[in-house]
Short mmCIF file of C-alpha atoms and ligand atoms in Angstrom, two decimals:
data_model
loop_
_atom_site.label_atom_id
_atom_site.label_comp_id
_atom_site.label_asym_id
_atom_site.label_seq_id
_atom_site.Cartn_x
_atom_site.Cartn_y
_atom_site.Cartn_z
CA UNK A 17 0.81 69.66 -149.57
CA UNK A 18 -1.69 66.83 -149.84
CA UNK A 19 -4.13 67.38 -152.66
CA UNK A 20 -7.84 66.81 -152.17
CA UNK A 21 -8.46 66.95 -155.93
CA UNK A 22 -10.31 63.89 -157.14
CA UNK A 23 -10.42 62.35 -153.66
CA UNK A 24 -13.49 60.68 -152.23
CA UNK A 25 -13.95 62.15 -148.74
CA UNK A 26 -16.35 60.66 -146.17
CA UNK A 27 -17.52 63.32 -143.70
CA UNK A 28 -18.87 61.38 -140.72
CA UNK A 29 -21.35 63.52 -138.79
CA UNK A 30 -22.43 65.84 -141.61
CA UNK A 31 -25.72 66.71 -139.88
CA UNK A 32 -23.95 68.25 -136.89
CA UNK A 33 -22.82 71.87 -136.79
CA UNK A 34 -19.17 71.01 -137.49
CA UNK A 35 -19.78 68.30 -140.08
CA UNK A 36 -22.15 70.58 -142.00
CA UNK A 37 -19.56 73.36 -142.00
CA UNK A 38 -16.90 70.93 -143.28
CA UNK A 39 -19.21 69.89 -146.13
CA UNK A 40 -19.81 73.58 -147.01
CA UNK A 41 -16.06 74.17 -147.02
CA UNK A 42 -15.26 71.05 -149.07
CA UNK A 43 -17.78 72.10 -151.71
CA UNK A 44 -15.12 74.63 -152.73
CA UNK A 45 -12.63 71.82 -153.44
CA UNK A 46 -12.60 69.53 -156.45
CA UNK A 47 -13.41 66.39 -154.47
CA UNK A 48 -16.26 63.91 -154.05
CA UNK A 49 -18.07 64.27 -150.70
CA UNK A 50 -19.66 61.19 -149.16
CA UNK A 51 -22.15 61.57 -146.30
CA UNK A 52 -24.54 59.22 -144.52
CA UNK A 53 -27.12 59.99 -141.84
CA UNK A 54 -27.84 57.69 -138.92
CA UNK A 55 -30.68 56.16 -140.94
CA UNK A 56 -28.08 54.84 -143.41
CA UNK A 57 -25.29 53.91 -141.02
CA UNK A 58 -25.38 54.08 -137.22
CA UNK A 59 -21.75 54.72 -136.34
CA UNK A 60 -22.23 52.87 -133.03
CA UNK A 61 -22.84 49.66 -135.01
CA UNK A 62 -19.49 48.11 -135.93
CA UNK A 63 -20.83 45.74 -138.61
CA UNK A 64 -22.80 48.56 -140.25
CA UNK A 65 -19.75 50.86 -140.27
CA UNK A 66 -17.52 48.15 -141.77
CA UNK A 67 -20.09 47.36 -144.47
CA UNK A 68 -20.63 51.04 -145.30
CA UNK A 69 -16.91 51.78 -145.62
CA UNK A 70 -16.29 48.62 -147.66
CA UNK A 71 -19.06 49.69 -150.02
CA UNK A 72 -18.08 53.38 -150.42
CA UNK A 73 -14.28 52.95 -150.20
CA UNK A 74 -13.37 56.57 -149.35
CA UNK A 75 -9.82 57.84 -149.84
CA UNK A 76 -10.10 60.17 -146.84
CA UNK A 77 -12.28 60.14 -143.71
CA UNK A 78 -13.10 63.18 -141.56
CA UNK A 79 -14.49 62.05 -138.21
CA UNK A 80 -16.75 64.91 -137.12
CA UNK A 81 -19.44 62.65 -135.65
CA UNK A 82 -19.69 62.89 -131.87
CA UNK A 83 -22.13 63.11 -129.03
CA UNK A 84 -21.66 66.70 -127.92
CA UNK A 85 -23.26 69.07 -125.46
CA UNK A 86 -22.68 71.88 -123.03
CA UNK A 87 -21.52 71.76 -119.45
CA UNK A 88 -24.81 70.47 -117.97
CA UNK A 89 -25.36 67.74 -120.58
CA UNK A 90 -21.76 66.53 -120.13
CA UNK A 91 -22.24 66.41 -116.37
CA UNK A 92 -25.67 64.72 -116.53
CA UNK A 93 -25.04 61.97 -119.10
CA UNK A 94 -21.47 60.72 -118.41
CA UNK A 95 -22.13 57.21 -119.69
CA UNK A 96 -23.54 58.43 -123.01
CA UNK A 97 -20.73 60.90 -123.54
CA UNK A 98 -18.07 58.28 -122.83
CA UNK A 99 -19.63 55.23 -124.48
CA UNK A 100 -21.13 56.80 -127.61
CA UNK A 101 -17.98 58.70 -128.43
CA UNK A 102 -15.65 55.79 -127.74
CA UNK A 103 -17.61 53.36 -129.87
CA UNK A 104 -18.06 55.76 -132.79
CA UNK A 105 -14.34 56.54 -132.82
CA UNK A 106 -13.19 52.95 -132.62
CA UNK A 107 -15.66 51.79 -135.27
CA UNK A 108 -14.78 54.53 -137.75
CA UNK A 109 -11.00 54.55 -137.23
CA UNK A 110 -10.62 50.76 -137.27
CA UNK A 111 -13.14 50.48 -140.12
CA UNK A 112 -11.23 53.05 -142.16
CA UNK A 113 -7.94 51.22 -141.64
CA UNK A 114 -9.57 47.91 -142.59
CA UNK A 115 -10.60 49.24 -146.04
CA UNK A 116 -7.27 50.97 -146.71
CA UNK A 117 -8.22 54.61 -146.05
CA UNK A 118 -5.01 56.56 -146.62
CA UNK A 119 -5.75 59.69 -144.58
CA UNK A 120 -8.08 60.31 -141.66
CA UNK A 121 -8.74 63.48 -139.68
CA UNK A 122 -10.09 63.05 -136.15
CA UNK A 123 -11.73 65.93 -134.28
CA UNK A 124 -11.17 66.33 -130.55
CA UNK A 125 -11.87 69.18 -128.15
CA UNK A 126 -9.99 71.64 -125.94
CA UNK A 127 -11.41 69.86 -122.87
CA UNK A 128 -8.79 67.10 -123.35
CA UNK A 129 -6.34 69.27 -121.41
CA UNK A 130 -5.87 69.30 -117.62
CA UNK A 131 -8.14 71.64 -115.67
CA UNK A 132 -5.17 73.69 -114.51
CA UNK A 133 -3.06 73.56 -117.67
CA UNK A 134 -0.75 76.49 -118.38
CA UNK A 135 -2.40 79.19 -120.51
CA UNK A 136 -2.31 79.45 -123.50
CA UNK A 137 -2.36 75.63 -123.54
CA UNK A 138 0.29 73.99 -125.75
CA UNK A 139 -0.35 70.59 -127.34
CA UNK A 140 2.27 69.13 -124.99
CA UNK A 141 0.06 69.76 -121.93
CA UNK A 142 -1.97 66.64 -122.76
CA UNK A 143 -2.03 64.09 -119.91
CA UNK A 144 -0.02 66.23 -117.51
CA UNK A 145 -2.74 66.63 -114.85
CA UNK A 146 -6.31 65.88 -113.74
CA UNK A 147 -9.22 66.80 -116.03
CA UNK A 148 -12.13 69.17 -115.36
CA UNK A 149 -14.74 66.93 -113.64
CA UNK A 150 -17.81 68.30 -115.51
CA UNK A 151 -16.54 66.98 -118.82
CA UNK A 152 -13.95 64.33 -118.01
CA UNK A 153 -16.07 61.60 -119.68
CA UNK A 154 -16.16 63.38 -123.02
CA UNK A 155 -12.50 64.37 -122.62
CA UNK A 156 -11.41 60.77 -121.97
CA UNK A 157 -13.27 59.60 -125.10
CA UNK A 158 -11.58 62.33 -127.15
CA UNK A 159 -8.15 61.51 -125.71
CA UNK A 160 -8.75 57.85 -126.63
CA UNK A 161 -9.67 58.89 -130.18
CA UNK A 162 -6.56 60.95 -130.77
CA UNK A 163 -4.41 58.22 -129.21
CA UNK A 164 -6.05 55.64 -131.47
CA UNK A 165 -5.03 57.71 -134.51
CA UNK A 166 -1.51 57.98 -133.10
CA UNK A 167 -1.42 54.22 -132.46
CA UNK A 168 -2.51 53.32 -136.00
CA UNK A 169 0.12 55.73 -137.34
CA UNK A 170 2.82 54.19 -135.12
CA UNK A 171 1.92 50.57 -135.75
CA UNK A 172 0.74 50.68 -139.37
CA UNK A 173 2.28 53.85 -140.84
CA UNK A 174 -1.07 55.35 -141.91
CA UNK A 175 -1.53 59.12 -142.07
CA UNK A 176 -4.18 59.62 -139.40
CA UNK A 177 -4.12 63.09 -137.83
CA UNK A 178 -6.08 64.94 -135.12
CA UNK A 179 -7.29 68.52 -134.75
CA UNK A 180 -8.43 69.90 -131.35
CA UNK A 181 -10.97 72.69 -131.85
CA UNK A 182 -11.78 75.14 -129.08
CA UNK A 183 -15.41 75.98 -128.12
CA UNK A 184 -17.27 76.37 -131.41
CA UNK A 185 -20.44 78.23 -132.37
CA UNK A 186 -22.29 79.24 -135.51
CA UNK A 187 -25.09 78.22 -137.87
CA UNK A 188 -26.59 74.82 -137.16
CA UNK A 189 -25.79 74.97 -133.45
CA UNK A 190 -28.01 73.34 -130.82
CA UNK A 191 -30.26 75.91 -129.11
CA UNK A 192 -31.74 73.54 -126.51
CA UNK A 193 -31.34 75.37 -123.20
CA UNK A 194 -30.50 72.28 -121.15
CA UNK A 195 -28.06 70.66 -123.57
CA UNK A 196 -26.47 73.43 -125.58
CA UNK A 197 -23.24 75.33 -125.17
CA UNK A 198 -23.18 78.81 -123.74
CA UNK A 199 -23.46 80.93 -126.92
CA UNK A 200 -26.66 79.41 -128.35
CA UNK A 201 -28.17 79.21 -124.85
CA UNK A 202 -27.58 82.87 -124.02
CA UNK A 203 -28.60 83.97 -127.51
CA UNK A 204 -31.91 82.15 -127.27
CA UNK A 205 -32.57 83.32 -123.69
CA UNK A 206 -31.81 86.94 -124.68
CA UNK A 207 -34.02 86.67 -127.75
CA UNK A 208 -36.96 85.20 -125.82
CA UNK A 209 -36.60 87.82 -123.06
CA UNK A 210 -36.66 90.60 -125.63
CA UNK A 211 -39.70 89.09 -127.35
CA UNK A 212 -41.49 88.95 -124.00
CA UNK A 213 -40.66 92.62 -123.30
CA UNK A 214 -38.43 91.67 -120.35
CA UNK A 215 -35.03 93.02 -119.37
CA UNK A 216 -31.91 91.30 -117.98
CA UNK A 217 -30.32 87.94 -118.67
CA UNK A 218 -29.68 84.95 -116.40
CA UNK A 219 -26.20 83.48 -116.77
CA UNK A 220 -25.18 80.12 -115.29
CA UNK A 221 -22.35 80.14 -112.76
CA UNK A 222 -20.37 83.18 -111.66
CA UNK A 223 -19.68 84.72 -115.08
CA UNK A 224 -15.96 84.66 -114.22
CA UNK A 225 -14.77 81.66 -116.29
CA UNK A 226 -12.97 82.54 -119.49
CA UNK A 227 -13.63 80.76 -122.77
CA UNK A 228 -12.08 80.89 -126.24
CA UNK A 229 -14.61 80.80 -129.10
CA UNK A 230 -14.16 80.02 -132.79
CA UNK A 231 -16.78 80.35 -135.52
CA UNK A 232 -17.49 76.94 -137.03
CA UNK A 233 -16.69 78.13 -140.58
CA UNK A 234 -13.22 79.16 -139.40
CA UNK A 235 -12.88 75.73 -137.79
CA UNK A 236 -13.90 73.95 -141.00
CA UNK A 237 -11.39 76.03 -142.93
CA UNK A 238 -8.63 75.10 -140.46
CA UNK A 239 -9.54 71.41 -140.69
CA UNK A 240 -9.33 71.41 -144.48
CA UNK A 241 -6.07 73.35 -144.20
CA UNK A 242 -4.69 70.64 -141.88
CA UNK A 243 -5.72 67.90 -144.29
CA UNK A 244 -3.87 69.70 -147.05
CA UNK A 245 -0.81 70.79 -145.10
CA UNK A 246 -0.20 68.62 -142.06
CA UNK A 247 1.00 65.12 -141.39
CA UNK A 248 2.27 64.21 -137.95
CA UNK A 249 1.68 62.15 -134.83
CA UNK A 250 0.81 65.10 -132.57
CA UNK A 251 -2.66 66.61 -132.51
CA UNK A 252 -2.94 70.29 -133.49
CA UNK A 253 -4.89 72.96 -131.57
CA UNK A 254 -7.51 74.95 -133.52
CA UNK A 255 -8.50 78.16 -131.80
CA UNK A 256 -9.06 81.88 -132.24
CA UNK A 257 -6.22 82.89 -129.92
CA UNK A 258 -8.49 85.08 -127.74
CA UNK A 259 -10.75 84.41 -124.78
CA UNK A 260 -13.42 86.37 -122.92
CA UNK A 261 -15.17 86.07 -119.58
CA UNK A 262 -18.65 84.57 -119.70
CA UNK A 263 -20.01 87.84 -118.25
CA UNK A 264 -18.46 89.87 -121.10
CA UNK A 265 -19.73 87.34 -123.62
CA UNK A 266 -23.24 87.65 -122.16
CA UNK A 267 -23.12 91.46 -122.45
CA UNK A 268 -21.98 91.18 -126.07
CA UNK A 269 -24.82 88.77 -126.85
CA UNK A 270 -27.34 91.16 -125.22
CA UNK A 271 -25.95 93.89 -127.43
CA UNK A 272 -26.26 91.76 -130.60
CA UNK A 273 -29.82 90.72 -129.73
CA UNK A 274 -30.82 94.19 -128.51
CA UNK A 275 -31.75 93.25 -124.96
CA UNK A 276 -31.43 95.81 -122.16
CA UNK A 277 -30.85 95.20 -118.47
CA UNK A 278 -28.50 93.57 -116.00
CA UNK A 279 -26.91 90.15 -115.76
CA UNK A 280 -28.12 87.75 -113.06
CA UNK A 281 -25.86 84.89 -112.03
CA UNK A 282 -27.37 81.48 -111.23
CA UNK A 283 -24.70 80.06 -108.95
CA UNK A 284 -26.52 76.74 -108.60
CA UNK A 285 -25.10 75.91 -112.04
CA UNK A 286 -21.44 74.89 -112.54
CA UNK A 287 -18.67 77.17 -113.78
CA UNK A 288 -16.60 74.33 -115.16
CA UNK A 289 -12.97 74.89 -115.95
CA UNK A 290 -11.76 78.41 -115.05
CA UNK A 291 -9.97 78.97 -118.37
CA UNK A 292 -9.01 77.00 -121.49
CA UNK A 293 -7.30 79.26 -123.97
CA UNK A 294 -5.25 77.14 -126.34
CA UNK A 295 -1.96 78.03 -127.93
CA UNK A 296 -2.42 78.44 -131.66
CA UNK A 297 1.32 78.55 -132.33
CA UNK A 298 1.58 75.25 -134.18
CA UNK A 299 -1.29 76.05 -136.55
CA UNK A 300 -0.02 79.61 -137.07
CA UNK A 301 3.44 78.26 -137.91
CA UNK A 302 1.86 76.05 -140.56
CA UNK A 303 0.28 79.21 -142.02
CA UNK A 304 -3.38 79.28 -140.88
CA UNK A 305 -5.19 82.12 -139.12
CA UNK A 306 -8.86 82.66 -138.22
CA UNK A 307 -10.77 85.34 -140.10
CA UNK A 308 -14.12 85.75 -138.27
CA UNK A 309 -14.12 88.01 -135.18
CA UNK A 310 -16.35 87.10 -132.23
CA UNK A 311 -18.54 90.16 -132.84
CA UNK A 312 -19.07 89.37 -136.53
CA UNK A 313 -19.59 85.69 -135.75
CA UNK A 314 -22.21 86.42 -133.08
CA UNK A 315 -24.12 88.78 -135.38
CA UNK A 316 -24.08 86.20 -138.21
CA UNK A 317 -25.19 83.44 -135.82
CA UNK A 318 -28.08 85.54 -134.51
CA UNK A 319 -29.15 86.31 -138.08
CA UNK A 320 -29.07 82.56 -138.79
CA UNK A 321 -31.11 81.85 -135.65
CA UNK A 322 -33.76 84.40 -136.68
CA UNK A 323 -34.01 82.83 -140.15
CA UNK A 324 -34.10 79.26 -138.86
CA UNK A 325 -36.06 79.34 -135.63
CA UNK A 326 -38.61 76.92 -137.00
CA UNK A 327 -36.01 74.30 -137.89
CA UNK A 328 -33.19 75.11 -135.45
CA UNK A 329 -32.48 72.38 -132.94
CA UNK A 330 -34.36 74.01 -130.10
CA UNK A 331 -34.94 70.60 -128.54
CA UNK A 332 -32.79 67.60 -129.30
CA UNK A 333 -32.21 64.30 -127.56
O1 LIG B 12 -20.40 76.24 -123.29
P1 LIG B 12 -20.46 75.50 -122.01
O2 LIG B 12 -21.70 74.74 -121.74
O3 LIG B 12 -19.26 74.48 -121.94
O4 LIG B 12 -20.28 76.53 -120.79
P2 LIG B 12 -17.79 74.36 -121.31
C1 LIG B 12 -19.27 77.50 -120.80
C2 LIG B 12 -19.42 78.42 -119.60
O5 LIG B 12 -20.59 79.23 -119.79
C3 LIG B 12 -19.59 77.71 -118.26
C4 LIG B 12 -21.37 79.21 -118.61
O6 LIG B 12 -18.89 78.42 -117.27
C5 LIG B 12 -21.10 77.83 -118.02
O7 LIG B 12 -21.47 77.79 -116.63
N1 LIG B 12 -22.78 79.50 -118.93
C6 LIG B 12 -23.45 80.61 -118.55
C7 LIG B 12 -23.64 78.72 -119.61
N2 LIG B 12 -24.73 80.56 -118.92
C8 LIG B 12 -24.88 79.38 -119.60
C9 LIG B 12 -26.00 78.78 -120.23
O8 LIG B 12 -27.12 79.29 -120.26
N3 LIG B 12 -25.76 77.58 -120.86
C10 LIG B 12 -24.52 76.97 -120.85
N4 LIG B 12 -24.37 75.80 -121.49
N5 LIG B 12 -23.45 77.53 -120.22
C11 LIG B 12 -17.94 72.18 -122.65
C12 LIG B 12 -17.69 70.75 -122.32
O9 LIG B 12 -17.52 72.84 -121.53
O10 LIG B 12 -17.21 72.65 -123.74
C13 LIG B 12 -17.59 69.88 -123.51
O11 LIG B 12 -18.66 70.31 -121.42
C14 LIG B 12 -16.84 70.51 -124.66
O12 LIG B 12 -16.97 68.71 -123.13
C15 LIG B 12 -17.29 71.91 -124.90
O13 LIG B 12 -15.46 70.48 -124.40
C16 LIG B 12 -16.51 72.58 -126.00
O14 LIG B 12 -16.82 75.19 -122.06
O15 LIG B 12 -17.78 74.57 -119.83
#
């Protein structure tokens, strides 16, 4: 057990959905939380990152900052997804080591695994086959990040660990229809259709791919749990243990929103990987389990969307 009591913890990326959830979760611990928006330190600027870390001297760093997006954004902006994520990771991880940060938690993604990995996907499936082309750029950046943590651990003996969350959703998500992930996109489309008195919902792709979803508050809880209970070279999967087809997800979202009608499939849009259900065995063996069901999580996220439509990220760059 690694105590967080009295520790100064820098949460990089606190304005994103995951970083904000981590801050909410850490507020329940007796620790000092350090945050900094892009106006204070641009994580793509190595000199700025080094100066910031030298000034604040955190004990622990949680690297939740990333350029993220759904299937279309990943496919459309490969250079941004590869470059921005690589440079943020290298700056923060090297910068942390330089100022003597004792523990660091890096966040990856389930898309690091091969497109046709065995299901549920064990941690050991990493680098055993080709990646899903729609998000290989983001995946390669995330693989580099987790390997950088492993390399610093191997060469310098520091306790830098990595968690690989599955597809996340929840309050603070991005509801931009071109750039978001599937849950906020379908929720917004269903809501706007209902408002307009329309029926039916258009779903990208065939509806057949399966995805595993985890509420972001469960993810934040698992990340804090890992910081407290895990030290090791291997990354650890963070999932819900269940997956659904996109068509079933769409029907559940229509139900939550209260939209009637049929699903229409826009097959000009990509399906992406057919399935990416991760094995949660390692995390379960450590003693962590999710607590928010998909149904409850979707209802809570829709309630958040209704309360925050004016400020929700309906359009972001
Ligand atoms: O959530 P999503 O964009 O990301 O798409 P991925 C999941 C599935 O939902 C795909 C379908 O099969 C989409 O075609 N889908 C249906 C939709 N309707 C929509 C819609 O209106 N919007 C969106 N966005 N999807 C991402 C990766 O992959 O997952 C990232 O690109 C990252 O790198 C993230 O790993 C967690 O699950 O396909």
